[in-house]
Amino acid sequence: MKYATVGIIGAMKEELELLYSSAGMESETVKAGMSFRRGVLHGQPIIAVQSGVGKVNAAVCTQALIDLGADCVLFTGVAGAIDPELQIGDIVVSTASIQHDMDVTPLGFQPGVIPYQEISTFPADPELVELAAGAGARAAKGKAIRGIVLSGDQFIASREKVQSLREGFHGACAEMEGAAVAQVCHMNGIPYVVIRSMSDQADGSAHMNFAEFTVLAANQSFAVIEDMIRSLQK
């Protein structure tokens, strides 16, 4: 499995600083107010970018990244755990991504279904999933699992909402960008995977955990990406 250019997206600056310094990323293109930086990591050409928060930012970022030449997309960041077995520091590798806040139920559609489209659950690329799962198992301070990533323009912070998402979508974690990245990749025929470190348990405790977790998440994200890039080059 070889890619001409690997696209890497992070939602926050902290997630990308280690990557920028390690890949000698000097070439920069600005599109839609976002800085796309080119470099080479372990012999693999990459483009890395900070998307910002939310599905619109993520969708615009992903399309621009693909237009600039990325032929696969890796998305790293943090998320709130939905699976009750997950703890802070664990990693979820997406098997698929769903927009949990897509709700057209008054017209007879199921929650999460995008009307008049063939699919609303966007599967991740199986080979990238395997690479990410292996890298995650080596990098995680806790455990790394495969699971469904749920995305919405909402910060989940209640036990009731966590239970609803778990029961309704069988999600492993909740965040604010992954399904938008997944949908744009699907529309362009580009393989993708989302890798999320658990920063909290989406139950209202995030304000106590998030700041102190940022450094751990950044280091884990970089370790996973670096491991995957090494594997792609073998």
Coordinates of C-alpha atoms in Angstrom, one line a residue:
M1 CA 0.0 0.0 0.0
K2 CA 1.7 3.2 -1.2
Y3 CA 0.4 6.7 -1.4
A4 CA 2.0 9.6 -3.3
T5 CA 1.0 12.1 -0.6
V6 CA -0.6 11.4 2.8
G7 CA -2.9 14.1 4.1
I8 CA -3.0 14.6 7.9
I9 CA -5.6 16.7 9.6
G10 CA -5.7 17.8 13.2
A11 CA -8.4 19.9 14.8
M12 CA -6.0 21.7 17.2
K13 CA -2.6 23.3 16.9
E14 CA -1.1 21.1 19.7
E15 CA -1.8 18.0 17.7
L16 CA 0.4 19.2 14.8
E17 CA 3.4 20.9 16.4
L18 CA 5.4 17.7 16.7
L19 CA 4.6 16.8 13.1
Y20 CA 5.6 20.2 11.8
S21 CA 9.0 20.0 13.6
S22 CA 9.7 16.4 12.6
A23 CA 8.9 16.6 8.9
G24 CA 10.7 19.9 8.1
M25 CA 7.5 21.5 6.9
E26 CA 8.5 24.7 5.2
S27 CA 6.4 24.9 2.1
E28 CA 3.0 26.4 2.9
T29 CA -0.2 27.0 0.9
V30 CA -3.1 29.0 2.3
K31 CA -6.6 28.1 1.2
A32 CA -9.9 29.1 2.9
G33 CA -7.8 30.7 5.7
M34 CA -6.2 27.4 6.5
S35 CA -2.4 26.7 6.3
F36 CA -1.5 23.5 4.4
R37 CA 2.1 22.6 5.0
R38 CA 4.1 20.1 2.9
G39 CA 7.0 18.0 4.2
V40 CA 8.5 14.6 4.2
L41 CA 8.2 12.2 7.2
H42 CA 10.4 9.0 7.0
G43 CA 10.5 9.4 3.2
Q44 CA 6.8 9.8 2.8
P45 CA 5.5 13.1 1.3
I46 CA 2.8 14.6 3.5
I47 CA 0.5 17.6 3.7
A48 CA -0.6 18.6 7.2
V49 CA -3.2 21.1 8.3
Q50 CA -5.2 22.3 11.3
S51 CA -8.8 22.2 10.4
G52 CA -10.4 24.0 13.3
V53 CA -13.4 22.8 15.2
G54 CA -16.7 21.6 13.7
K55 CA -18.0 19.8 10.6
V56 CA -18.0 22.8 8.3
N57 CA -14.3 23.6 9.0
A58 CA -13.5 19.9 8.6
A59 CA -15.3 19.5 5.3
V60 CA -13.7 22.6 3.7
C61 CA -10.3 21.5 5.0
T62 CA -10.7 18.0 3.7
Q63 CA -11.7 19.1 0.2
A64 CA -8.9 21.5 0.0
L65 CA -6.4 18.9 1.2
I66 CA -7.6 16.5 -1.6
D67 CA -7.5 19.2 -4.2
L68 CA -3.8 19.9 -3.2
G69 CA -3.0 16.3 -3.9
A70 CA -3.6 14.1 -0.8
D71 CA -4.5 10.6 -1.9
C72 CA -5.4 9.4 1.6
V73 CA -6.4 11.2 4.7
L74 CA -5.6 10.6 8.4
F75 CA -7.5 12.6 11.0
T76 CA -6.2 12.8 14.5
G77 CA -7.5 14.4 17.6
V78 CA -9.4 13.9 20.9
A79 CA -12.9 12.7 21.6
G80 CA -15.3 12.0 24.4
A81 CA -15.8 8.3 25.2
I82 CA -19.2 6.8 24.6
D83 CA -18.2 3.2 25.1
P84 CA -18.4 2.7 28.9
E85 CA -15.3 0.5 28.7
L86 CA -13.1 3.4 27.5
Q87 CA -10.9 5.4 29.8
I88 CA -9.1 8.6 29.4
G89 CA -6.0 8.0 27.3
D90 CA -7.5 5.1 25.3
I91 CA -7.6 5.3 21.5
V92 CA -10.5 4.7 19.1
V93 CA -9.7 3.9 15.5
S94 CA -12.8 4.5 13.3
T95 CA -14.4 1.6 11.5
A96 CA -17.0 4.1 10.2
S97 CA -18.2 7.6 10.9
I98 CA -21.7 8.9 11.4
Q99 CA -23.2 12.4 11.8
H100 CA -25.2 11.9 15.0
D101 CA -26.8 15.3 14.8
M102 CA -28.3 14.8 11.3
D103 CA -32.0 14.6 12.3
V104 CA -34.7 14.5 9.6
T105 CA -37.0 12.3 11.6
P106 CA -40.1 14.4 11.0
L107 CA -39.9 13.4 7.3
G108 CA -39.6 9.7 8.2
F109 CA -35.8 9.3 8.1
Q110 CA -33.9 7.5 10.9
P111 CA -31.6 9.6 13.1
G112 CA -28.3 10.1 11.4
V113 CA -29.6 9.4 7.9
I114 CA -28.7 12.0 5.3
P115 CA -31.8 12.3 3.1
Y116 CA -31.6 11.2 -0.5
Q117 CA -28.1 9.8 -0.3
E118 CA -27.0 6.3 -0.9
I119 CA -25.1 6.0 2.4
S120 CA -25.0 7.9 5.7
T121 CA -22.5 5.7 7.5
F122 CA -19.1 6.2 6.0
P123 CA -16.7 3.2 6.4
A124 CA -13.0 3.8 6.9
D125 CA -10.5 2.2 4.7
P126 CA -9.8 -1.3 6.1
E127 CA -6.0 -1.3 5.5
L128 CA -5.7 2.1 7.1
V129 CA -7.8 0.9 10.0
E130 CA -5.4 -2.1 10.5
L131 CA -2.4 0.2 10.4
A132 CA -3.9 2.7 12.8
A133 CA -5.1 0.0 15.2
G134 CA -1.6 -1.5 15.4
A135 CA 0.0 1.9 15.8
G136 CA -2.6 2.9 18.4
A137 CA -2.0 -0.3 20.4
R138 CA 1.7 0.6 20.6
A139 CA 1.2 4.3 21.3
A140 CA -1.8 4.3 23.7
K141 CA -1.3 4.8 27.4
G142 CA -4.3 2.6 27.8
K143 CA -5.9 0.5 25.1
A144 CA -6.7 1.0 21.4
I145 CA -10.0 -0.3 20.0
R146 CA -11.9 -0.2 16.7
G147 CA -15.3 1.5 16.7
I148 CA -17.8 3.8 15.2
V149 CA -16.9 7.5 15.6
L150 CA -19.9 9.8 16.0
S151 CA -19.7 13.5 14.9
G152 CA -21.9 16.5 15.6
D153 CA -21.6 20.2 16.1
Q154 CA -22.2 19.7 19.8
F155 CA -20.0 19.2 22.8
I156 CA -21.4 16.1 24.6
A157 CA -21.4 16.6 28.3
S158 CA -24.2 14.7 29.9
R159 CA -24.7 11.1 30.8
E160 CA -28.2 11.0 29.3
K161 CA -26.8 12.1 25.9
V162 CA -24.0 9.6 26.1
Q163 CA -26.5 6.8 26.8
S164 CA -28.7 8.0 23.9
L165 CA -25.7 8.0 21.4
R166 CA -24.6 4.6 22.6
E167 CA -28.0 3.0 22.3
G168 CA -29.0 4.8 19.0
F169 CA -25.8 4.5 17.1
H170 CA -23.6 2.0 18.9
G171 CA -20.8 4.6 18.8
A172 CA -17.5 4.3 20.6
C173 CA -16.8 8.0 20.9
A174 CA -18.1 11.4 20.1
E175 CA -16.3 14.4 18.5
M176 CA -17.0 17.3 16.1
E177 CA -15.3 16.6 12.8
G178 CA -14.7 13.0 11.8
A179 CA -17.9 12.2 9.9
A180 CA -17.5 15.4 7.8
V181 CA -14.0 14.3 6.8
A182 CA -15.3 10.8 6.1
Q183 CA -18.1 12.1 3.9
V184 CA -15.9 14.3 1.8
C185 CA -13.4 11.5 1.4
H186 CA -16.2 9.2 0.3
M187 CA -17.4 11.7 -2.2
N188 CA -13.9 11.9 -3.7
G189 CA -13.1 8.2 -3.6
I190 CA -10.2 8.8 -1.1
P191 CA -9.3 6.4 1.7
Y192 CA -9.5 7.7 5.2
V193 CA -9.3 6.8 8.9
V194 CA -10.0 8.8 12.1
I195 CA -7.9 8.2 15.2
R196 CA -9.1 9.7 18.4
S197 CA -7.6 9.8 21.9
M198 CA -10.1 9.8 24.7
S199 CA -9.9 13.1 26.6
D200 CA -12.9 12.6 28.8
Q201 CA -16.0 10.4 29.2
A202 CA -18.5 12.9 27.7
D203 CA -20.3 13.1 31.0
G204 CA -19.6 16.7 32.1
S205 CA -16.1 16.0 33.5
A206 CA -14.3 17.4 30.4
H207 CA -13.6 20.8 32.0
M208 CA -11.5 19.0 34.6
N209 CA -9.7 16.7 32.2
F210 CA -9.2 18.5 28.8
A211 CA -6.4 21.0 29.5
E212 CA -4.2 18.5 31.3
F213 CA -4.8 15.9 28.6
T214 CA -3.7 18.0 25.7
V215 CA 0.0 17.2 25.9
L216 CA -0.7 13.4 26.2
A217 CA -3.1 13.6 23.2
A218 CA -0.6 15.5 21.1
N219 CA 2.2 12.9 21.9
Q220 CA -0.1 10.0 21.2
S221 CA -1.4 11.5 17.9
F222 CA 2.1 12.0 16.7
A223 CA 3.3 8.6 17.7
V224 CA 0.4 6.9 15.9
I225 CA 0.9 9.0 12.7
E226 CA 4.7 8.3 12.8
D227 CA 4.2 4.6 13.2
M228 CA 1.7 4.5 10.4
I229 CA 4.0 6.4 8.0
R230 CA 6.8 4.0 8.9
S231 CA 4.6 1.1 8.1
L232 CA 3.5 2.6 4.8
Q233 CA 7.1 2.9 3.7
K234 CA 8.0 -0.8 4.4

